[in-house]
Amino acid sequence: MTPSAPKQRSVLALLLSSANEVVPTEALIEELWEGHPPVSALTTLQTYVYQLRKLLTRNGEEEDGPRLLTKHGAYLLSVDGGMLDAVEFERLIDVARRHLQSDDLEPASATLCAALDLWHGSALADVVAGPRLAIYRTRLEELRVHAVKLRIDTWWRMGRHHETIAELKELAATHPLDEWFHLRLMEGLSRESRRHEALEVYHNLRSILREELGLEPGSEMRELQQTVLALDHAPHAPHASIDRSPEPALAGRNGRRPLHDPVRDPVRDSVRDRSPRKAGCAL
């Protein structure tokens, strides 16, 4: 049911991102033409909406599926929340958090895996994103990374840290400025008596941060490096202090300090991702 025309896809994606909410025509016009609408913008938008409505009602789909309603100077796409992967993804993350708060690790892991299995590519991969959709896409991507961190952290609490090392290597390469993945990888390698590899993780991250941002690794990374250096072939390193419920964070945080400062959605397809796939999520 995905429209073929790019701007129609953008209209549908924006309505889906605000499902069951009124979206003013001005917001849709801004999304499509970003401050430079043609004289015929309103008429063109109405044509897109008409075509989408025809698509939704084809073969009687509107009875059980989404309904595109016209309001006063606005539109509303009425959708059952269970039809949208993005909505279901966030619901599952909330369920997993409640399991983690109760220390129910097995159901938390299974729920997080189910949430992450909803992803099949990058968010809104086939949509030309204007300002509002760009924000929505970034939010989805941040939530995905957050969910991956929660699952990895859950597996560590279950004693399954060795199962995450290969995935962490891929995640550290995909998110080179996210210290969380590097920290977990470094600690996991150390626990597996792979001290040389653990120290390589630190030095690689330090080189990237210095070159890209002019920063040093954060305090946890520096402390873990010193711990690994002090190990005398011990099989396990002390567990680094990592938040059990990591929140999405932008690059440049996590306690880094400056180098020279010694003090311091189409329906059912609305979730897409470019991050590495989950390895061995099924229990």
Short mmCIF file of N, CA and C in Angstrom, two decimals, residues 4 14 69 77-78 83 88 115 117 124 129 137 139 150 156 165 174 181 196 201 212 214 227 236 241 243 249 264 268:
data_model
loop_
_atom_site.label_atom_id
_atom_site.label_comp_id
_atom_site.label_asym_id
_atom_site.label_seq_id
_atom_site.Cartn_x
_atom_site.Cartn_y
_atom_site.Cartn_z
N SER A 4 3.91 5.33 -4.56
CA SER A 4 5.14 5.34 -5.36
C SER A 4 5.75 6.73 -5.48
N LEU A 14 4.43 11.48 7.40
CA LEU A 14 4.19 12.52 8.41
C LEU A 14 2.87 12.27 9.13
N LEU A 69 -8.93 11.37 7.58
CA LEU A 69 -10.03 12.28 7.83
C LEU A 69 -9.61 13.72 7.57
N LEU A 77 -5.00 11.02 10.45
CA LEU A 77 -4.96 9.63 10.02
C LEU A 77 -5.27 8.75 11.23
N SER A 78 -6.45 8.17 11.20
CA SER A 78 -6.89 7.31 12.30
C SER A 78 -6.35 5.90 12.08
N MET A 83 -1.13 -1.49 14.51
CA MET A 83 -0.76 -1.62 13.10
C MET A 83 0.62 -1.04 12.82
N GLU A 88 4.39 -0.14 18.32
CA GLU A 88 4.61 -1.41 19.00
C GLU A 88 6.02 -1.49 19.57
N ALA A 115 11.20 -6.48 20.33
CA ALA A 115 11.15 -5.08 19.89
C ALA A 115 12.15 -4.83 18.77
N ASP A 117 13.43 -6.96 16.75
CA ASP A 117 13.11 -7.74 15.55
C ASP A 117 12.14 -7.01 14.63
N LEU A 124 12.53 5.21 8.02
CA LEU A 124 12.03 6.02 6.90
C LEU A 124 13.01 6.02 5.73
N ALA A 129 12.82 13.10 3.85
CA ALA A 129 12.42 13.70 5.12
C ALA A 129 12.63 15.20 5.12
N ARG A 137 12.69 10.73 12.63
CA ARG A 137 13.63 9.67 12.27
C ARG A 137 14.76 9.58 13.28
N ARG A 139 14.73 10.49 16.37
CA ARG A 139 14.18 9.95 17.62
C ARG A 139 14.09 8.43 17.56
N LEU A 150 20.06 -1.58 26.20
CA LEU A 150 19.31 -2.26 27.26
C LEU A 150 19.45 -3.78 27.13
N TRP A 156 24.32 -9.03 30.01
CA TRP A 156 25.46 -9.00 30.94
C TRP A 156 24.98 -9.35 32.35
N ILE A 165 30.29 -10.07 22.51
CA ILE A 165 31.54 -9.46 22.07
C ILE A 165 31.56 -9.20 20.56
N THR A 174 30.27 0.84 14.05
CA THR A 174 29.15 1.59 13.46
C THR A 174 28.88 2.88 14.20
N PHE A 181 29.49 1.59 23.81
CA PHE A 181 29.81 0.35 23.11
C PHE A 181 31.29 0.00 23.28
N HIS A 196 45.09 -7.65 25.40
CA HIS A 196 45.69 -6.91 24.29
C HIS A 196 44.60 -6.29 23.42
N VAL A 201 41.07 -1.46 21.87
CA VAL A 201 39.79 -0.76 21.81
C VAL A 201 39.96 0.64 22.39
N GLU A 212 38.62 13.53 15.73
CA GLU A 212 37.31 14.05 15.32
C GLU A 212 36.84 15.23 16.18
N GLY A 214 38.75 16.41 19.26
CA GLY A 214 39.73 17.03 20.14
C GLY A 214 39.48 16.72 21.60
N THR A 227 42.74 -0.28 34.92
CA THR A 227 42.45 -1.58 35.52
C THR A 227 43.01 -2.71 34.67
N HIS A 236 39.20 -12.21 35.19
CA HIS A 236 38.05 -11.33 35.20
C HIS A 236 38.46 -9.95 35.70
N SER A 241 31.34 0.55 36.12
CA SER A 241 30.05 1.14 36.48
C SER A 241 29.37 1.69 35.24
N ASP A 243 25.39 2.53 33.67
CA ASP A 243 23.97 2.69 33.95
C ASP A 243 23.20 1.48 33.43
N ALA A 249 22.03 9.09 24.02
CA ALA A 249 22.90 10.24 24.24
C ALA A 249 23.56 10.64 22.94
N ARG A 264 39.07 19.66 33.91
CA ARG A 264 37.68 19.25 33.61
C ARG A 264 36.89 17.91 33.69
N ARG A 268 2.99 -0.52 8.84
CA ARG A 268 3.77 -1.72 9.09
C ARG A 268 5.21 -1.59 8.62
#
